[in-house]
Coordinates of C-alpha atoms and ligand atoms in Angstrom, one line a residue:
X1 CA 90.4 52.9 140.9
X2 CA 92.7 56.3 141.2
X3 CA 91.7 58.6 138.4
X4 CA 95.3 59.7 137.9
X5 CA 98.8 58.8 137.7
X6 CA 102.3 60.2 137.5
X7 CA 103.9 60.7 133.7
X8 CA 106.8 62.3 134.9
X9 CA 109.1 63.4 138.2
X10 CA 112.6 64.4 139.2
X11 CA 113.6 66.5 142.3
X12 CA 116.9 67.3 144.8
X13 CA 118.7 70.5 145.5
X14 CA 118.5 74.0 143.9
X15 CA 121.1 76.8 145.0
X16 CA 123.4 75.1 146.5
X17 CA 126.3 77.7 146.8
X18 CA 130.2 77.5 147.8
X19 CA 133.5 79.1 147.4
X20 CA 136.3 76.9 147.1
X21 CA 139.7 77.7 147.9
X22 CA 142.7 75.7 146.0
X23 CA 145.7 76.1 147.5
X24 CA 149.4 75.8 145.4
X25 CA 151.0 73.4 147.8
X26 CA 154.5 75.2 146.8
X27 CA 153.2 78.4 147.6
X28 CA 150.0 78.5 150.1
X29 CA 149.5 81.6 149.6
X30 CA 149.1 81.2 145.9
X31 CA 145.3 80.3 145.6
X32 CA 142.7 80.2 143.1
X33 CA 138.6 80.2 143.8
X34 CA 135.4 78.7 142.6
X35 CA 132.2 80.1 143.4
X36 CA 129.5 78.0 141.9
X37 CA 125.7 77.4 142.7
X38 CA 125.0 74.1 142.1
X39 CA 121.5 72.0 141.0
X40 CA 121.6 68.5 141.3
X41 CA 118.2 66.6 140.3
X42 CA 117.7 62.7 140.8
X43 CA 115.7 60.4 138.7
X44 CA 114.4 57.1 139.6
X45 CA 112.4 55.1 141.1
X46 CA 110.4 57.3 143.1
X47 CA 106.7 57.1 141.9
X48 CA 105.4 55.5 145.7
X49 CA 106.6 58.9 147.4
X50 CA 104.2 61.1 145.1
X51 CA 101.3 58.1 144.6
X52 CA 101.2 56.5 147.6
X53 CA 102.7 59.3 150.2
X54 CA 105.2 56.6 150.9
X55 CA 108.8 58.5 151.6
X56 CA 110.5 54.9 151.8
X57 CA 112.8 55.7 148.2
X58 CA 113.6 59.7 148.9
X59 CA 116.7 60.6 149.6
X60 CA 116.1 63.8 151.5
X61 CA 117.1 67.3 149.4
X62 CA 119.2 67.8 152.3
X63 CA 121.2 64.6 151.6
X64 CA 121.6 65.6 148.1
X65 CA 123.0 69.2 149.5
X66 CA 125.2 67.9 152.1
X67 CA 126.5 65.3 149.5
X68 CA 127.4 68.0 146.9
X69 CA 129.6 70.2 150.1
X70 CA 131.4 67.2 150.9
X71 CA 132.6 66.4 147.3
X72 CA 133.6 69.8 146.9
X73 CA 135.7 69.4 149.4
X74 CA 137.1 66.1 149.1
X75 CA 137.3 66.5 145.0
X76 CA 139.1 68.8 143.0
X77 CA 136.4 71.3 141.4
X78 CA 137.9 72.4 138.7
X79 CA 136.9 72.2 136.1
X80 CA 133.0 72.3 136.6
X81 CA 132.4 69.8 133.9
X82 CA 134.5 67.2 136.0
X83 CA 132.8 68.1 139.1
X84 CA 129.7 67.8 137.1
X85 CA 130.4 64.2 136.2
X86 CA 131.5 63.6 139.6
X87 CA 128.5 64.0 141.2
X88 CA 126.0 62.2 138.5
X89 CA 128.3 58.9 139.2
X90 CA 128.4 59.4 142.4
X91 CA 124.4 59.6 143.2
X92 CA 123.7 56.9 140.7
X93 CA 125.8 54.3 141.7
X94 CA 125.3 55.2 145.6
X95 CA 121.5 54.9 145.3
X96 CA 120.3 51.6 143.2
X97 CA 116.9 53.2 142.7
X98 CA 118.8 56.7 141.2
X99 CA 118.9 55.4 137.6
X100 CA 119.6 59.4 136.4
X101 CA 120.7 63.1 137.5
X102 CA 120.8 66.3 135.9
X103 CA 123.5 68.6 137.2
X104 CA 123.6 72.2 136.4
X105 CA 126.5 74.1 138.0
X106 CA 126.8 78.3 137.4
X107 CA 130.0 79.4 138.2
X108 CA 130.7 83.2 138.7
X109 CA 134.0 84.7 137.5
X110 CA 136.6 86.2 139.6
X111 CA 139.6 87.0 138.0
X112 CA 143.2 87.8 139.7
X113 CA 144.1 91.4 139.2
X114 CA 147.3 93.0 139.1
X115 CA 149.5 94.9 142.1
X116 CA 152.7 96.6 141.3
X117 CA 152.8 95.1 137.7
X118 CA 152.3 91.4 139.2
X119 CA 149.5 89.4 139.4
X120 CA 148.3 89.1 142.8
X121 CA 148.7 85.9 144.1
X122 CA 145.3 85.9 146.3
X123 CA 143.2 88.8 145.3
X124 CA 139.8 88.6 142.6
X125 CA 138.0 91.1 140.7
X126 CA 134.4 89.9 140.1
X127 CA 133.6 89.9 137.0
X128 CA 130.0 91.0 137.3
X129 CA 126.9 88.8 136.0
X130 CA 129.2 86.9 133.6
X131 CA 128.3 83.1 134.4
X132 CA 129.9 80.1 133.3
X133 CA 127.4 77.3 133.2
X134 CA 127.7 73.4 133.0
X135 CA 124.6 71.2 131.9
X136 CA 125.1 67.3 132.5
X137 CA 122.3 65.0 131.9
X138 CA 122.6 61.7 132.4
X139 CA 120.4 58.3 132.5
X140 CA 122.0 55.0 133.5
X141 CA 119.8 52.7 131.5
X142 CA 122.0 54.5 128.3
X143 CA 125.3 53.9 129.6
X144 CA 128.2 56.1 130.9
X145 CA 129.2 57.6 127.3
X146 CA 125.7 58.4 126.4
X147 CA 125.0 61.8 128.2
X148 CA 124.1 65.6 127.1
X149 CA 127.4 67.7 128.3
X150 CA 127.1 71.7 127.6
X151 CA 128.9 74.3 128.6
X152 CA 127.8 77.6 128.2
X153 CA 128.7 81.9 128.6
X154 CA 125.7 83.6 130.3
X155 CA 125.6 87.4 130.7
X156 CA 128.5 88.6 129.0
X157 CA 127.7 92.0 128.2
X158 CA 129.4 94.0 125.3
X159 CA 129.3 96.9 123.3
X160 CA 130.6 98.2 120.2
X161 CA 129.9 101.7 119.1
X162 CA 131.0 101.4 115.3
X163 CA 131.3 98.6 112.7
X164 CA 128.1 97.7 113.0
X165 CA 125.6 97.7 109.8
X166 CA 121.6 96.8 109.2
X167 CA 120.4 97.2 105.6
X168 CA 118.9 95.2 102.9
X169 CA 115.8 94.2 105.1
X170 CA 112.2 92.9 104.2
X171 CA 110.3 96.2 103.7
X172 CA 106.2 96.3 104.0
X173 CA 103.8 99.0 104.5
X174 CA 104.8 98.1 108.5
X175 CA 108.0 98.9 108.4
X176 CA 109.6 102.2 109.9
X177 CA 113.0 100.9 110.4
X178 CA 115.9 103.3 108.2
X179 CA 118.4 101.4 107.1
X180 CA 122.2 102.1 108.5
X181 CA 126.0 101.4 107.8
X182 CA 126.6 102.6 111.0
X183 CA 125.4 101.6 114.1
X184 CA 125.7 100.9 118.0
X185 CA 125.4 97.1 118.8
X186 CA 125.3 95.8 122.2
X187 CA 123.9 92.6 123.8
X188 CA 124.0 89.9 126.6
X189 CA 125.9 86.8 125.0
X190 CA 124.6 83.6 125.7
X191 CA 126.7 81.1 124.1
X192 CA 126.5 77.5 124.1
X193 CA 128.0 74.2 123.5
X194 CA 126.9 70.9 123.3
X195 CA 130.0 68.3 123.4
X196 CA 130.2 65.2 121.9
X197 CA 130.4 62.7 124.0
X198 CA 131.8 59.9 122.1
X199 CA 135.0 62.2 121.4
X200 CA 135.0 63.0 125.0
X201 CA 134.7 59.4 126.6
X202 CA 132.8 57.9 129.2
X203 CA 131.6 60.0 132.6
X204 CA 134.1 58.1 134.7
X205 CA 137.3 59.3 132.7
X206 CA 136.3 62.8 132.8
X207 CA 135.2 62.4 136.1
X208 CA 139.2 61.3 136.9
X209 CA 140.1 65.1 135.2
X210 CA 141.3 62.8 131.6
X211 CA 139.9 65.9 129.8
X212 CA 140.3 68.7 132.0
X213 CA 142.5 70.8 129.7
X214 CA 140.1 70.0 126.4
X215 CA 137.3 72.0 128.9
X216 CA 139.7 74.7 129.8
X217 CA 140.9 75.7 126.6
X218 CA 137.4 75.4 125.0
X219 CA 136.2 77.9 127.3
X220 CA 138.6 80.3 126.7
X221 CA 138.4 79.9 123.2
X222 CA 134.9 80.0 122.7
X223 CA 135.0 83.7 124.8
X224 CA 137.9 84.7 122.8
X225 CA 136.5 84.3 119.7
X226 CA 133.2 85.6 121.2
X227 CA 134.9 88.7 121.8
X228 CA 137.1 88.9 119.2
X229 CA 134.6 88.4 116.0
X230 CA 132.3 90.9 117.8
X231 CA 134.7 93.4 117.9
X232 CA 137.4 92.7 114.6
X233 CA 133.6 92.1 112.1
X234 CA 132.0 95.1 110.2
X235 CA 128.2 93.2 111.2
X236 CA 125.6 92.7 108.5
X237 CA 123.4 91.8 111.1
X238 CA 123.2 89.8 114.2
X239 CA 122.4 86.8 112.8
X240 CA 125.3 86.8 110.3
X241 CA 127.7 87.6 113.3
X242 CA 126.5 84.7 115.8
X243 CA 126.5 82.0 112.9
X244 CA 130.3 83.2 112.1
X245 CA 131.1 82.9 116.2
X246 CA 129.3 79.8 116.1
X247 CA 131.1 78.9 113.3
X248 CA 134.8 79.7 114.4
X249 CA 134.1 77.8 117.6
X250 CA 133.2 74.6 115.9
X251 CA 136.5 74.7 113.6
X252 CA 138.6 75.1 116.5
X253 CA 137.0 72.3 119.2
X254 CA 136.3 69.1 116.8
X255 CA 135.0 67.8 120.8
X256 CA 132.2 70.3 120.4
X257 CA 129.0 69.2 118.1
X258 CA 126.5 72.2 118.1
X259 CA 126.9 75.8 118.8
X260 CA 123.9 77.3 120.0
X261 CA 123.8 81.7 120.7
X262 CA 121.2 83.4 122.2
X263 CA 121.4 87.1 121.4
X264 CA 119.2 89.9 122.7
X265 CA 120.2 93.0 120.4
X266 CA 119.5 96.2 123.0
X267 CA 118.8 99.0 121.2
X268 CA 120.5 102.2 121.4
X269 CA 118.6 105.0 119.8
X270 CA 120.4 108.3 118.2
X271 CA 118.8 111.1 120.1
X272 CA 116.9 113.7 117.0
X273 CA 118.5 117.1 118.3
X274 CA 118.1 119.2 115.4
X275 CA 115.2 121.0 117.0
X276 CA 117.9 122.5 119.0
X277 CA 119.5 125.3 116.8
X278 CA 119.6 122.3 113.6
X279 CA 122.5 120.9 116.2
X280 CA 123.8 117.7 114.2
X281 CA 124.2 113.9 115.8
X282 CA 127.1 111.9 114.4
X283 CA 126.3 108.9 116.4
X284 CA 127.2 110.4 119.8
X285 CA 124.5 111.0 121.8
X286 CA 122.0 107.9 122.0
X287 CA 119.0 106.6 123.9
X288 CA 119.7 103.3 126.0
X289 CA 116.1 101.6 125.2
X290 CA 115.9 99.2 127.6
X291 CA 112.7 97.4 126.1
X292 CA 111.3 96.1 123.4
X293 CA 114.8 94.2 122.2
X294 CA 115.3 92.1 119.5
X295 CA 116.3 89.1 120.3
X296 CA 117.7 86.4 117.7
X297 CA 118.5 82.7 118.4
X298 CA 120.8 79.9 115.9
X299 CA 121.9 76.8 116.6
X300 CA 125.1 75.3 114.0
X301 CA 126.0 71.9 113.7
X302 CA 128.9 70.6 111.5
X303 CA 128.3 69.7 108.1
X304 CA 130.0 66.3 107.3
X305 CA 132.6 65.5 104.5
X306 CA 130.3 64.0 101.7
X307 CA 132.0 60.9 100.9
Ligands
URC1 O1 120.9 92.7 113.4 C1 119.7 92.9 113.3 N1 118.8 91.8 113.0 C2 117.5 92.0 113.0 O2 116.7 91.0 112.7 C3 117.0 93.2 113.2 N2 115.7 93.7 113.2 C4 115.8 95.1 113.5 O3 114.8 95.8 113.7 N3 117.1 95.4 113.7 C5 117.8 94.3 113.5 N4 119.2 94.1 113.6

């Protein structure tokens, strides 16, 4: 009798990394690019390989990265939440043993610059550790309009140096923290959103690009107003400025269900220089602390019309 046994397993390709070129066919020299680093993981019928050293059901890693280079090259990319449902149909219905895939595609951001007042037709800025990131998780067994489809911001980094309020706080015998109207905040934003899939359809339609523009236009606004409420909002706190953000996204995308942000808060401190000749600090001179950092997590949902 063996004295164990396998409760759970998955596996493929991690880092998997291309630039793709799209060419206007009116204009070749008209391009956009898409550098992504892709993860695909299959799910299936497998257990023999693990239990029984029996390699009969893999599909080599090296399949699974050769597979996601030639659809980028025969399928458009763009956008990564098609690509992503290209490839999860295309390993589970290649494979009969793949019941399931997770794809997870990080896409960096180069953006077209400006020469002589025009926008260059072939030449990027990168955008520095600013991600784009598609999650797709999908099982066969629940049918092709029952998935988990996010999309999410990673690494946007931002600043404002005013506006920016703390106050009103739980106060113990622990607590050192002054209260302030005025304040530097700055964080990393992770924002991210869950779609619903039975507004967007089944894997196969998206896969065919029938809501390519509903993921384009989500994305930009869900930056936009990112940016936006950050910077036009006097914050009360963090908290109250993620679950407006959150908020505003899920009034303008009815296709979106949750909102989830992530949001370390990375303390700046105002430097005490009054040692110096009583020489006064009006918020101009500050200490990047680069650790501890608050960091402060929501996740909003839609309330529904009471009937
Ligand atoms: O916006 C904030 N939220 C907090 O929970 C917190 N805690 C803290 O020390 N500073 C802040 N700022």
């Amino acid at each position: 009798m063996s004295y164990s046994y396998l409760t759970d397993s998955t596996y493929g390709k991690d880092n998997v990394k291309f630039l793709k070129v799209k060419k206007d066919k009116s204009n070749p020299k008209l391009h956009e690019v898409m550098e992504a680093t892709v993860k695909v993981l299959l799910k299936g019928d497998f257990d023999i390989s693990y239990t029984e050293a029996d390699n009969t059901p893999i599909v080599p890693t090296d399949t699974v990265k050769n597979t996601i280079l030639i659809l980028a090259k025969q399928y458009d990319t763009w956008p990564t939440e098609k690509f992503a449902a290209k490839l999860a149909l295309h390993f589970t219905s290649k494979y009969s043993h793949v019941s399931g895939v997770t794809v997870e595609i990080y896409q960096d951001r180069w953006v077209k610059y400006n020469v002589d007042g025009k926008e260059s037709l072939h030449s990027f800025v990168h955008q520095g550790p600013e991600k784009k990131i598609v999650f797709l998780d999908y099982d066969e067994k629940n049918g092709p309009s029952n998935y988990l489809l996010t999309t999410s911001i990673k690494d946007l980094t931002v600043l404002k140096s005013t506006n920016s309020m703390f106050y009103g706080y739980n106060k113990c015998e622990y607590t050192t923290l002054k209260p302030t109207t005025d304040r530097i905040l700055s964080t990393d934003v992770f924002a991210l959103w869950e779609w619903n899939c039975s507004k967007l359809g089944c894997l196969k339609s998206i896969a065919q690009g029938a809501k390519d523009s509903t993921f384009d236009s989500v994305y930009v606004s869900a930056r936009d107003i990112t940016l936006d409420i950050f910077a036009k909002e006097n914050s009360a706190s963090v908290q109250a400025t993620m679950f407006n953000m959150a908020t505003a996204i899920l009034k303008k995308a009815p296709e979106v269900s949750y909102v989830t942000y992530e949001l370390p808060n990375k303390h700046y401190l105002l430097f005490d220089l009054k040692w110096f000749r009583g020489l006064e600090n009006d918020n101009e001179l500050f200490y990047p602390s680069p650790h501890p950092n608050g960091l402060i997590k929501c996740r909003v949902g839609r309330k529904t019309a009471k009937l």
